[in-house]
Amino acid sequence: MDSTMERSSNIIDLPNEVLVDILSRLAVQHVHQLQAVSKLWLRTISSPHFRRLYNKKSLNRPRARVVQVSDYKHSPSGMEMISRTISISTMDLAVDNNEIQKDFSFEDIIAPEHSFFIFSNLIIFNHKVCNPTTKEIKGLPISSYPSVSFDVAYIPSNNTYKIVHLYGTKTGPNYNFNYGGSAVEFRFETLTLRDGGPIPSSWQSLAHQEWFSYKVHSTCVNNVIYWLVGRVDRMEKHIISMEIETEEFLSSVCCPKDPYYEEFPLIENGELADLNGKLCLAYQSEELSRIDLYVLKDHKKQEWVKEHIINFGIGSLFNVIGYVPLKGNNGEIMIDSGKQPLLYNIEEKRLRKLPRPKMKIHIGLYIDRCFNLGSARLSLQPRVDLLSEGDQL
Amino acid sequence: MASSTTGEKKILTLKGGDNEEFILEESLVLQSELLKNMVKEERVSSIPLPSIKSKTLVKIIEYLKKHAELTPSNKEEFKNFEKEFVNVVLEELLDITVAVNYLKINGLLEFCCQAVADRIKDKSVEAVRKIFRIESDFTPEEESEFRKETPEAFEGDLDDTTN
């Protein structure tokens, strides 16, 4: 080699777009840690360009998040719960050997009356929000209304989450168990969480109102939040929905008749799930130990198609968790049988068991995303998108 | 270098960083977007690539030849070749990646990026700094803040410099 030869390449010689490509192939927790390598890596990883690209790439690879709640502590009188321990684990579904990997746990001091819990990418409980990827826990502004539920939708174009809070307008009625009660007024408010924070100090209330007796279930599919609700004066349940970005409400949809209505005269049968980007309604029969899955084919025409019947063989109550894509066009439906998570292969009509956790769990699907609830560390926030620097060979 | 007459295969010369010449069929370099444009628009028959080492160029030409021979029946063989192709010391892999990015050989770039990512996978911050010869440019205060915030990022794999 003569003297004109340059030294060997170093990773610093890589054009930024190549470094971005390389880092976007790593697990999100690892990427988060690697911000500590150097200022260049910190700037690259915290740049909006990298984060959008990462979040787009990870869409096809949902993982399961397992949340265990344990170690309840009570007040000396034993009447009130003071705290509990929330443990967070994950399971990679894209590998053959599914294992529950423990991530971290923390003690949650319980606020009276409020202990809602949702868990996909964000975990919401007791007026707090936790981002398990970064282990951040931040307070949410308190809403003074009787809460019914929280739902979260993700908006990829600007890497934000929107929380939608469904609430009753009057103190008094027990909105969560108003079965057999007359229709009451419900309203909605939203909170937008931006990558890097801060969390807004108040909820934005929407003018829209709905009247129904009780809410059965809710889910978010393709940036539309759907609430399955019931009215006493009408036999069938219906679905109200809101487009998350515009906050516009769509026409309500009637549900197909519940074939197992006789089985559950008191509790509400019916559950919503995101099935490969389509809204799915599940009715289950405990007697027959099976779930019927209806898919909404056309919102305007209110057209449902019964697409799957899953037989379990053993009587239990099941929750449909979501859809896990496999290679090709095939996919699996994840189901929680209360004791054990299961995966149902749609093409082969076959169930397989996932590892059984030691204690009672909550389980949900999530997607690896670069998202921070709070501001980037060390105030080294990027001022320019590094990609514009371009090739430099 | 005479560039082709009709009926004959067009021939092209690539000049590596140390002026070593590589003569190959023009059709092979069409996998590179950069060279394709040069050949099509400027009708050149010799292309100097001073920033690419000859050693790296040899590897890339080897890949282009193998890739051109790829058929459904030798897919397995090609996969094995790819595996061996990136089984080189990290400096060399980075040389190849930089050159492939410059030449715009998209399929190979994907593959190289994944290979580099595989070298980073599961490695601690210290290990990544060590294998990529990156020096921390954070202040001691910032450094200790990172260590406090994500201690696990600095644990384990410290001596894992296996390339």
Coordinates of C-alpha atoms in Angstrom, one line a residue:
Chain A
M1 CA 0.0 0.0 0.0
D2 CA 1.5 3.4 -0.9
S3 CA 1.3 6.6 1.0
T4 CA -1.7 7.9 -0.9
M5 CA -3.8 5.2 0.7
E6 CA -6.1 6.4 3.3
R7 CA -6.5 4.8 6.7
S8 CA -9.1 2.2 7.1
S9 CA -12.7 3.2 7.4
N10 CA -14.1 4.0 10.7
I11 CA -17.8 4.1 11.5
I12 CA -17.4 7.9 11.6
D13 CA -16.7 7.9 7.9
L14 CA -20.1 6.5 7.1
P15 CA -22.5 9.0 5.6
N16 CA -25.2 9.8 8.1
E17 CA -27.9 8.1 6.1
V18 CA -26.0 4.8 6.3
L19 CA -25.5 5.2 10.1
V20 CA -29.2 5.9 10.3
D21 CA -30.0 2.7 8.3
I22 CA -27.7 0.6 10.5
L23 CA -29.0 1.9 13.8
S24 CA -32.6 1.6 12.7
R25 CA -32.1 -2.2 12.6
L26 CA -31.5 -2.5 16.4
A27 CA -33.9 -3.0 19.2
V28 CA -35.4 0.3 20.5
Q29 CA -34.1 -0.1 24.0
H30 CA -30.6 -0.7 22.7
V31 CA -30.8 2.3 20.4
H32 CA -31.9 4.4 23.3
Q33 CA -28.8 3.3 25.3
L34 CA -26.5 3.9 22.4
Q35 CA -27.2 7.6 22.5
A36 CA -24.4 7.6 25.1
V37 CA -21.7 6.5 22.6
S38 CA -20.9 10.0 21.3
K39 CA -22.4 13.4 20.5
L40 CA -22.8 12.3 16.8
W41 CA -24.7 9.2 17.8
L42 CA -26.9 11.2 20.3
R43 CA -27.7 13.7 17.6
T44 CA -28.4 11.0 15.1
I45 CA -30.7 8.9 17.3
S46 CA -32.6 11.9 18.7
S47 CA -33.1 13.5 15.2
P48 CA -36.8 13.5 14.1
H49 CA -35.7 12.0 10.8
F50 CA -34.2 8.9 12.5
R51 CA -37.2 8.5 14.8
R52 CA -39.8 8.6 12.1
L53 CA -37.8 6.2 10.0
Y54 CA -37.4 3.8 12.9
N55 CA -41.0 3.9 13.8
K56 CA -42.1 3.2 10.2
K57 CA -39.7 0.2 9.9
S58 CA -40.9 -1.5 13.1
L59 CA -44.6 -1.5 12.1
N60 CA -44.5 -5.1 10.9
R61 CA -43.0 -6.5 14.1
P62 CA -45.4 -6.3 17.0
R63 CA -44.1 -7.7 20.3
A64 CA -46.1 -8.7 23.4
R65 CA -45.9 -6.7 26.5
V66 CA -46.7 -8.4 29.7
V67 CA -47.6 -6.4 32.8
Q68 CA -47.8 -8.1 36.2
V69 CA -49.3 -6.4 39.2
S70 CA -48.3 -7.7 42.6
D71 CA -47.3 -6.8 46.2
Y72 CA -50.4 -4.9 47.1
K73 CA -49.9 -2.9 50.2
H74 CA -52.9 -1.8 52.3
S75 CA -53.5 0.9 54.9
P76 CA -53.3 -0.2 58.5
S77 CA -57.1 -0.6 58.6
G78 CA -56.7 -3.0 55.7
M79 CA -59.5 -1.2 53.9
E80 CA -57.6 0.9 51.4
M81 CA -54.9 0.0 49.0
I82 CA -51.9 2.2 49.2
S83 CA -49.5 0.8 46.7
R84 CA -48.7 -2.0 44.3
T85 CA -45.8 -3.2 42.3
I86 CA -46.0 -3.0 38.5
S87 CA -43.6 -5.3 36.7
I88 CA -43.1 -5.0 33.0
S89 CA -41.8 -7.7 30.7
T90 CA -41.7 -8.3 27.0
M91 CA -42.0 -11.2 24.6
D92 CA -40.6 -11.1 21.0
L93 CA -43.1 -12.9 18.9
A94 CA -41.0 -12.9 15.7
V95 CA -38.6 -15.5 17.1
D96 CA -39.3 -19.2 17.5
N97 CA -38.3 -19.4 21.1
N98 CA -40.7 -17.0 22.8
E99 CA -39.6 -16.1 26.3
I100 CA -40.9 -13.6 28.8
Q101 CA -38.0 -11.2 29.4
K102 CA -38.3 -9.0 32.5
D103 CA -37.6 -5.4 31.8
F104 CA -38.2 -3.5 35.0
S105 CA -40.6 -2.9 37.8
F106 CA -41.7 0.1 40.0
E107 CA -43.9 0.8 42.9
D108 CA -47.2 2.6 42.1
I109 CA -48.7 4.7 44.8
I110 CA -52.5 4.4 44.3
A111 CA -54.6 7.4 43.9
P112 CA -58.2 7.0 45.2
E113 CA -60.8 5.9 42.6
H114 CA -58.5 6.1 39.6
S115 CA -56.7 3.0 38.5
F116 CA -57.4 2.6 34.9
F117 CA -54.9 0.6 33.0
I118 CA -54.1 0.4 29.4
F119 CA -51.0 -1.0 28.0
S120 CA -49.7 -1.1 24.5
N121 CA -46.9 1.3 23.8
L122 CA -47.8 3.4 26.7
I123 CA -49.1 2.3 30.1
I124 CA -51.7 4.6 31.6
F125 CA -52.7 4.2 35.3
N126 CA -53.6 6.4 38.2
H127 CA -53.2 9.7 36.2
K128 CA -49.7 8.7 35.2
V129 CA -48.2 7.5 31.9
C130 CA -45.3 5.2 31.6
N131 CA -43.2 4.7 28.5
P132 CA -41.6 1.3 29.1
T133 CA -38.9 1.8 26.4
T134 CA -37.3 4.7 28.2
K135 CA -38.7 3.8 31.7
E136 CA -40.1 7.3 32.0
I137 CA -43.1 7.8 34.3
K138 CA -44.8 11.2 34.1
G139 CA -47.9 12.6 35.6
L140 CA -51.0 13.4 33.5
P141 CA -53.3 16.3 34.1
I142 CA -56.1 15.3 36.4
S143 CA -59.6 15.3 35.0
S144 CA -62.3 16.0 37.5
Y145 CA -65.0 14.0 35.7
P146 CA -66.0 10.4 36.4
S147 CA -63.7 8.6 34.1
V148 CA -64.9 5.8 32.0
S149 CA -61.9 4.9 29.9
F150 CA -58.7 6.0 28.2
D151 CA -57.7 5.0 24.7
V152 CA -54.4 5.8 22.9
A153 CA -53.8 6.3 19.2
Y154 CA -50.4 6.9 17.6
I155 CA -49.9 9.4 14.7
P156 CA -46.9 8.4 12.7
S157 CA -46.6 11.6 10.6
N158 CA -45.5 13.7 13.6
N159 CA -44.6 10.9 16.0
T160 CA -47.2 11.8 18.6
Y161 CA -49.7 9.9 20.7
K162 CA -53.1 11.1 21.4
I163 CA -55.0 10.0 24.5
V164 CA -58.7 10.1 24.3
H165 CA -60.6 10.1 27.6
L166 CA -64.2 9.1 27.7
Y167 CA -66.0 10.4 30.7
G168 CA -69.5 10.9 32.2
T169 CA -70.7 14.4 32.9
K170 CA -72.4 13.9 36.2
T171 CA -71.1 12.5 39.4
G172 CA -73.4 10.0 40.7
P173 CA -74.2 7.3 38.1
N174 CA -71.7 4.5 38.0
Y175 CA -70.8 4.8 34.4
N176 CA -68.8 1.7 34.3
F177 CA -71.7 -0.6 35.5
N178 CA -74.7 1.2 34.2
Y179 CA -76.2 -2.0 32.8
G180 CA -79.9 -1.8 32.7
G181 CA -79.7 1.9 33.5
S182 CA -81.1 4.6 31.2
A183 CA -78.9 6.4 28.6
V184 CA -76.7 9.1 30.1
E185 CA -74.5 11.8 28.6
F186 CA -70.9 11.0 27.7
R187 CA -68.2 13.4 26.5
F188 CA -64.6 13.2 25.3
E189 CA -61.4 15.0 25.9
T190 CA -58.0 14.6 24.4
L191 CA -54.3 15.0 25.3
T192 CA -51.5 15.1 22.7
L193 CA -48.1 13.7 23.8
R194 CA -45.3 14.9 21.6
D195 CA -41.9 13.1 21.2
G196 CA -39.6 14.9 23.7
G197 CA -42.5 16.4 25.7
P198 CA -43.6 18.3 27.6
I199 CA -46.9 16.8 28.6
P200 CA -49.7 19.5 28.2
S201 CA -51.1 20.8 31.5
S202 CA -54.7 20.3 30.6
W203 CA -57.1 18.2 28.5
Q204 CA -58.8 19.5 25.4
S205 CA -62.5 18.9 25.7
L206 CA -64.5 18.1 22.5
A207 CA -67.9 19.5 21.8
H208 CA -69.2 16.2 20.7
Q209 CA -71.5 14.2 23.1
E210 CA -73.0 10.7 23.0
W211 CA -75.9 9.2 24.9
F212 CA -75.8 5.5 25.8
S213 CA -76.1 3.4 28.9
Y214 CA -72.8 1.7 29.2
K215 CA -69.5 1.2 27.4
V216 CA -68.5 -2.4 26.7
H217 CA -65.1 -2.2 25.1
S218 CA -62.9 0.1 22.9
T219 CA -59.9 -0.2 20.6
C220 CA -57.9 1.8 18.1
V221 CA -57.6 0.7 14.4
N222 CA -55.9 2.7 11.7
N223 CA -56.1 6.0 13.7
V224 CA -59.8 5.6 14.4
I225 CA -60.9 4.9 18.0
Y226 CA -64.0 2.7 18.3
W227 CA -66.2 2.4 21.4
L228 CA -68.6 -0.5 21.7
V229 CA -71.6 0.7 23.6
G230 CA -75.0 -0.5 24.6
R231 CA -78.4 1.1 25.2
V232 CA -81.0 -0.5 27.4
D233 CA -83.9 0.4 25.1
R234 CA -82.3 -1.3 22.2
M235 CA -81.3 -4.9 22.1
E236 CA -78.3 -4.6 19.8
K237 CA -75.1 -2.8 20.7
H238 CA -73.5 -0.3 18.4
I239 CA -70.2 1.3 17.8
I240 CA -69.3 4.9 17.9
S241 CA -66.0 6.1 16.5
M242 CA -63.7 9.1 16.1
E243 CA -61.0 9.8 13.6
I244 CA -58.0 10.6 15.7
E245 CA -56.3 13.4 13.7
T246 CA -59.3 15.4 12.8
E247 CA -61.2 14.5 16.0
E248 CA -64.3 14.1 13.8
F249 CA -66.9 11.5 14.8
L250 CA -68.0 9.0 12.2
S251 CA -71.4 7.5 11.7
S252 CA -72.3 4.9 14.2
V253 CA -72.3 1.3 13.2
C254 CA -74.8 -1.4 14.3
C255 CA -73.3 -4.7 15.4
P256 CA -74.3 -8.1 14.2
K257 CA -76.5 -9.9 16.7
D258 CA -74.8 -11.7 19.5
P259 CA -75.4 -15.4 19.0
Y260 CA -74.6 -16.2 22.6
Y261 CA -76.9 -13.6 24.1
E262 CA -78.7 -16.2 26.2
E263 CA -75.5 -17.2 27.9
F264 CA -74.6 -13.7 29.2
P265 CA -77.9 -12.0 30.1
L266 CA -76.1 -10.0 32.8
I267 CA -72.6 -9.3 31.7
E268 CA -71.7 -7.9 28.4
N269 CA -70.4 -10.1 25.7
G270 CA -68.5 -8.4 22.9
E271 CA -65.0 -7.2 22.4
L272 CA -63.2 -5.1 19.8
A273 CA -59.7 -5.7 18.4
D274 CA -57.5 -4.6 15.6
L275 CA -57.2 -7.5 13.2
N276 CA -54.6 -6.6 10.6
G277 CA -55.8 -3.0 10.2
K278 CA -59.5 -4.0 10.3
L279 CA -62.0 -3.6 13.1
C280 CA -62.9 -6.9 14.6
L281 CA -65.8 -7.7 16.9
A282 CA -65.5 -10.9 19.0
Y283 CA -68.4 -12.7 20.6
Q284 CA -67.6 -15.6 22.8
S285 CA -69.4 -18.7 24.1
E286 CA -68.3 -20.1 27.4
E287 CA -70.4 -23.2 26.9
L288 CA -69.0 -24.0 23.5
S289 CA -65.6 -22.7 24.4
R290 CA -65.3 -20.7 21.3
I291 CA -65.0 -17.2 19.8
D292 CA -66.7 -15.9 16.7
L293 CA -64.8 -13.1 15.0
Y294 CA -66.7 -10.6 12.8
V295 CA -64.8 -8.1 10.6
L296 CA -66.1 -4.7 9.6
K297 CA -65.8 -4.8 5.8
D298 CA -67.6 -1.5 5.0
H299 CA -68.1 1.2 7.6
K300 CA -70.8 3.2 5.6
K301 CA -72.8 0.1 4.6
Q302 CA -72.3 -1.4 8.1
E303 CA -71.2 -4.6 6.5
W304 CA -69.8 -7.3 8.8
V305 CA -68.4 -10.6 7.8
K306 CA -67.9 -13.5 10.2
E307 CA -64.3 -14.4 9.3
H308 CA -63.1 -16.8 11.9
I309 CA -64.4 -19.2 14.5
I310 CA -61.8 -20.3 17.0
N311 CA -62.5 -23.4 19.1
F312 CA -60.5 -23.8 22.3
G313 CA -61.7 -27.1 23.6
I314 CA -61.7 -26.0 27.2
G315 CA -64.1 -23.7 28.8
S316 CA -62.8 -20.4 29.9
L317 CA -63.1 -16.7 29.1
F318 CA -60.9 -15.3 26.4
N319 CA -59.7 -11.9 25.3
V320 CA -58.7 -11.2 21.8
I321 CA -55.5 -9.2 21.9
G322 CA -54.6 -8.5 18.3
Y323 CA -53.0 -9.6 15.1
V324 CA -49.4 -10.7 14.6
P325 CA -48.3 -10.8 11.0
L326 CA -46.2 -13.7 9.8
K327 CA -44.1 -13.9 6.6
G328 CA -46.2 -13.9 3.5
N329 CA -49.9 -13.1 3.8
N330 CA -50.4 -15.3 6.8
G331 CA -50.9 -14.1 10.3
E332 CA -51.7 -15.1 13.9
I333 CA -54.3 -13.9 16.3
M334 CA -53.2 -13.4 19.8
I335 CA -55.6 -14.4 22.5
D336 CA -55.4 -14.3 26.3
S337 CA -57.1 -17.2 28.0
G338 CA -56.8 -15.7 31.4
K339 CA -54.1 -18.1 32.4
Q340 CA -52.1 -18.4 29.3
P341 CA -51.5 -16.4 26.1
L342 CA -52.2 -18.2 22.9
L343 CA -51.5 -17.7 19.2
Y344 CA -54.0 -18.8 16.6
N345 CA -52.6 -19.4 13.2
I346 CA -55.3 -18.3 10.7
E347 CA -54.1 -20.3 7.7
E348 CA -53.5 -23.5 9.6
K349 CA -56.4 -23.0 12.0
R350 CA -54.1 -24.1 14.8
L351 CA -53.5 -22.8 18.3
R352 CA -50.2 -22.7 20.0
K353 CA -49.4 -21.8 23.6
L354 CA -47.0 -19.1 24.6
P355 CA -45.0 -19.3 27.9
R356 CA -47.2 -19.2 30.9
P357 CA -46.4 -16.4 33.3
K358 CA -46.2 -17.2 37.0
M359 CA -49.0 -14.9 38.1
K360 CA -52.0 -13.0 36.8
I361 CA -51.0 -10.7 34.0
H362 CA -52.2 -8.1 31.6
I363 CA -51.0 -8.6 28.1
G364 CA -51.0 -6.4 25.0
L365 CA -49.3 -6.0 21.8
Y366 CA -47.0 -3.1 21.1
I367 CA -44.6 -1.8 18.5
D368 CA -41.0 -0.7 19.1
R369 CA -41.0 3.1 18.7
C370 CA -38.5 5.9 19.3
F371 CA -40.5 8.1 21.6
N372 CA -39.6 10.1 24.7
L373 CA -42.2 11.5 27.1
G374 CA -39.7 14.1 28.4
S375 CA -37.1 16.2 26.7
A376 CA -33.9 14.8 25.3
R377 CA -31.1 14.4 27.7
L378 CA -28.2 16.8 28.2
S379 CA -29.9 19.5 26.2
L380 CA -28.1 18.4 23.1
Q381 CA -31.2 18.5 21.0
P382 CA -30.5 18.5 17.2
R383 CA -30.9 21.7 15.5
V384 CA -30.7 20.4 12.0
D385 CA -31.7 17.1 10.4
L386 CA -28.3 15.6 9.8
L387 CA -29.4 13.8 6.7
S388 CA -29.2 17.1 4.7
E389 CA -25.4 16.9 5.0
G390 CA -25.6 14.2 2.4
D391 CA -22.9 12.0 0.9
Q392 CA -19.3 12.9 1.6
L393 CA -17.2 10.3 0.0
Chain B
M1 CA -9.6 1.2 -23.7
A2 CA -11.7 0.5 -26.6
S3 CA -15.3 0.6 -25.8
S4 CA -17.0 -2.2 -27.7
T5 CA -18.2 -2.8 -31.2
T6 CA -21.6 -4.1 -32.0
G7 CA -22.1 -7.8 -31.1
E8 CA -19.2 -7.8 -28.7
K9 CA -19.6 -7.4 -25.0
K10 CA -18.8 -3.9 -23.8
I11 CA -15.7 -3.7 -21.6
L12 CA -15.1 -1.2 -18.9
T13 CA -12.1 -0.3 -16.7
L14 CA -12.4 0.7 -13.1
K15 CA -9.4 2.3 -11.4
G16 CA -9.0 1.8 -7.7
G17 CA -7.5 4.2 -5.2
D18 CA -3.9 2.9 -5.9
N19 CA -4.4 3.1 -9.6
E20 CA -4.8 -0.6 -10.0
E21 CA -7.0 -1.3 -13.0
F22 CA -9.9 -3.8 -13.1
I23 CA -11.3 -4.7 -16.5
L24 CA -14.7 -6.1 -16.5
E25 CA -17.9 -6.4 -18.6
E26 CA -19.9 -3.3 -18.6
S27 CA -23.1 -5.2 -17.9
L28 CA -21.7 -6.2 -14.4
V29 CA -21.4 -2.6 -13.2
L30 CA -25.0 -1.7 -14.1
Q31 CA -26.0 -3.0 -10.7
S32 CA -24.4 0.2 -9.4
E33 CA -26.7 3.2 -9.9
L34 CA -23.7 5.5 -9.9
L35 CA -21.7 3.7 -12.6
K36 CA -24.8 3.0 -14.6
N37 CA -25.4 6.7 -15.0
M38 CA -21.8 7.4 -15.8
V39 CA -21.7 4.7 -18.5
K40 CA -25.1 5.5 -20.0
E41 CA -24.8 9.3 -20.0
E42 CA -21.2 10.0 -20.5
R43 CA -20.2 6.9 -22.5
V44 CA -17.0 6.5 -20.6
S45 CA -14.9 3.4 -20.8
S46 CA -12.6 4.1 -17.9
I47 CA -13.8 5.2 -14.5
P48 CA -11.4 6.4 -11.7
L49 CA -12.6 5.6 -8.2
P50 CA -9.7 7.1 -6.1
S51 CA -11.6 6.9 -2.8
I52 CA -12.0 3.1 -3.0
K53 CA -9.1 0.8 -2.1
S54 CA -8.3 -1.9 -4.6
K55 CA -8.8 -4.5 -1.9
T56 CA -12.4 -3.3 -1.4
L57 CA -13.0 -3.0 -5.1
V58 CA -11.9 -6.7 -5.6
K59 CA -14.5 -7.7 -3.0
I60 CA -17.2 -5.7 -4.6
I61 CA -16.5 -7.0 -8.1
E62 CA -16.5 -10.5 -6.7
Y63 CA -20.0 -9.8 -5.4
L64 CA -21.2 -8.3 -8.6
K65 CA -20.1 -11.4 -10.5
K66 CA -21.8 -13.8 -8.1
H67 CA -24.9 -11.7 -8.1
A68 CA -25.1 -11.7 -11.9
E69 CA -24.9 -15.5 -11.8
L70 CA -27.8 -15.8 -9.3
T71 CA -30.5 -18.1 -10.5
P72 CA -33.4 -19.7 -8.5
S73 CA -31.4 -23.0 -8.4
N74 CA -28.2 -21.6 -6.7
K75 CA -30.0 -19.4 -4.2
E76 CA -28.6 -21.4 -1.3
E77 CA -25.1 -21.2 -2.6
F78 CA -25.5 -17.4 -3.0
K79 CA -26.7 -17.1 0.6
N80 CA -23.6 -18.9 1.8
F81 CA -21.4 -16.7 -0.4
E82 CA -23.1 -13.6 1.2
K83 CA -22.4 -14.9 4.7
E84 CA -18.8 -15.4 3.8
F85 CA -18.6 -12.1 2.1
V86 CA -19.3 -10.1 5.3
N87 CA -17.2 -12.4 7.4
V88 CA -14.3 -10.0 7.4
V89 CA -12.7 -7.7 10.0
L90 CA -14.8 -4.8 10.9
E91 CA -12.6 -2.2 9.2
E92 CA -12.9 -4.0 6.0
L93 CA -16.7 -4.4 6.3
L94 CA -16.9 -0.6 6.9
D95 CA -14.7 0.1 3.9
I96 CA -17.0 -2.1 1.8
T97 CA -20.1 -0.4 3.2
V98 CA -18.8 3.1 2.5
A99 CA -17.9 2.1 -1.0
V100 CA -21.2 0.3 -1.7
N101 CA -23.1 3.4 -0.5
Y102 CA -21.0 5.6 -2.8
L103 CA -21.5 3.3 -5.8
K104 CA -25.2 3.0 -4.9
I105 CA -25.5 -0.8 -5.1
N106 CA -28.8 -0.9 -3.2
G107 CA -29.3 -4.6 -2.5
L108 CA -25.7 -5.0 -1.3
L109 CA -26.0 -1.9 0.8
E110 CA -29.0 -3.3 2.7
F111 CA -27.0 -6.5 3.3
C112 CA -23.9 -4.6 4.5
C113 CA -26.0 -2.4 6.9
Q114 CA -27.5 -5.5 8.4
A115 CA -24.1 -7.0 8.8
V116 CA -22.8 -3.9 10.6
A117 CA -26.0 -3.8 12.8
D118 CA -25.3 -7.5 13.7
R119 CA -21.9 -6.4 15.0
I120 CA -23.4 -3.8 17.2
K121 CA -26.3 -6.0 18.5
D122 CA -26.4 -6.5 22.3
K123 CA -23.1 -4.6 22.8
S124 CA -22.6 -2.1 25.6
V125 CA -21.8 1.5 25.0
E126 CA -18.2 0.9 25.9
A127 CA -17.9 -2.1 23.7
V128 CA -19.4 -0.2 20.8
R129 CA -16.9 2.6 21.4
K130 CA -14.1 0.2 21.5
I131 CA -14.9 -1.8 18.3
F132 CA -15.6 1.3 16.3
R133 CA -12.8 3.3 17.8
I134 CA -15.1 6.1 18.8
E135 CA -13.9 8.4 21.5
S136 CA -16.5 9.8 23.8
D137 CA -16.8 13.6 23.3
F138 CA -19.1 14.1 26.3
T139 CA -17.9 16.0 29.3
P140 CA -17.3 13.9 32.4
E141 CA -20.5 15.3 33.9
E142 CA -22.5 14.3 30.9
E143 CA -20.8 10.9 30.9
S144 CA -21.7 10.2 34.5
E145 CA -25.3 11.4 33.9
F146 CA -25.6 8.7 31.2
R147 CA -24.1 6.1 33.5
K148 CA -26.6 7.1 36.2
E149 CA -29.6 7.0 33.9
T150 CA -28.9 3.8 32.0
P151 CA -26.3 1.8 34.0
E152 CA -27.2 -1.3 32.1
A153 CA -26.0 0.3 28.9
F154 CA -22.4 0.2 30.3
E155 CA -22.6 -3.3 31.7
G156 CA -21.3 -6.5 30.2
D157 CA -19.7 -7.3 26.8
L158 CA -16.9 -4.9 27.6
D159 CA -14.2 -7.2 26.4
D160 CA -16.2 -8.5 23.5
T161 CA -14.2 -7.1 20.7
T162 CA -14.7 -10.2 18.5
N163 CA -15.3 -9.0 15.0

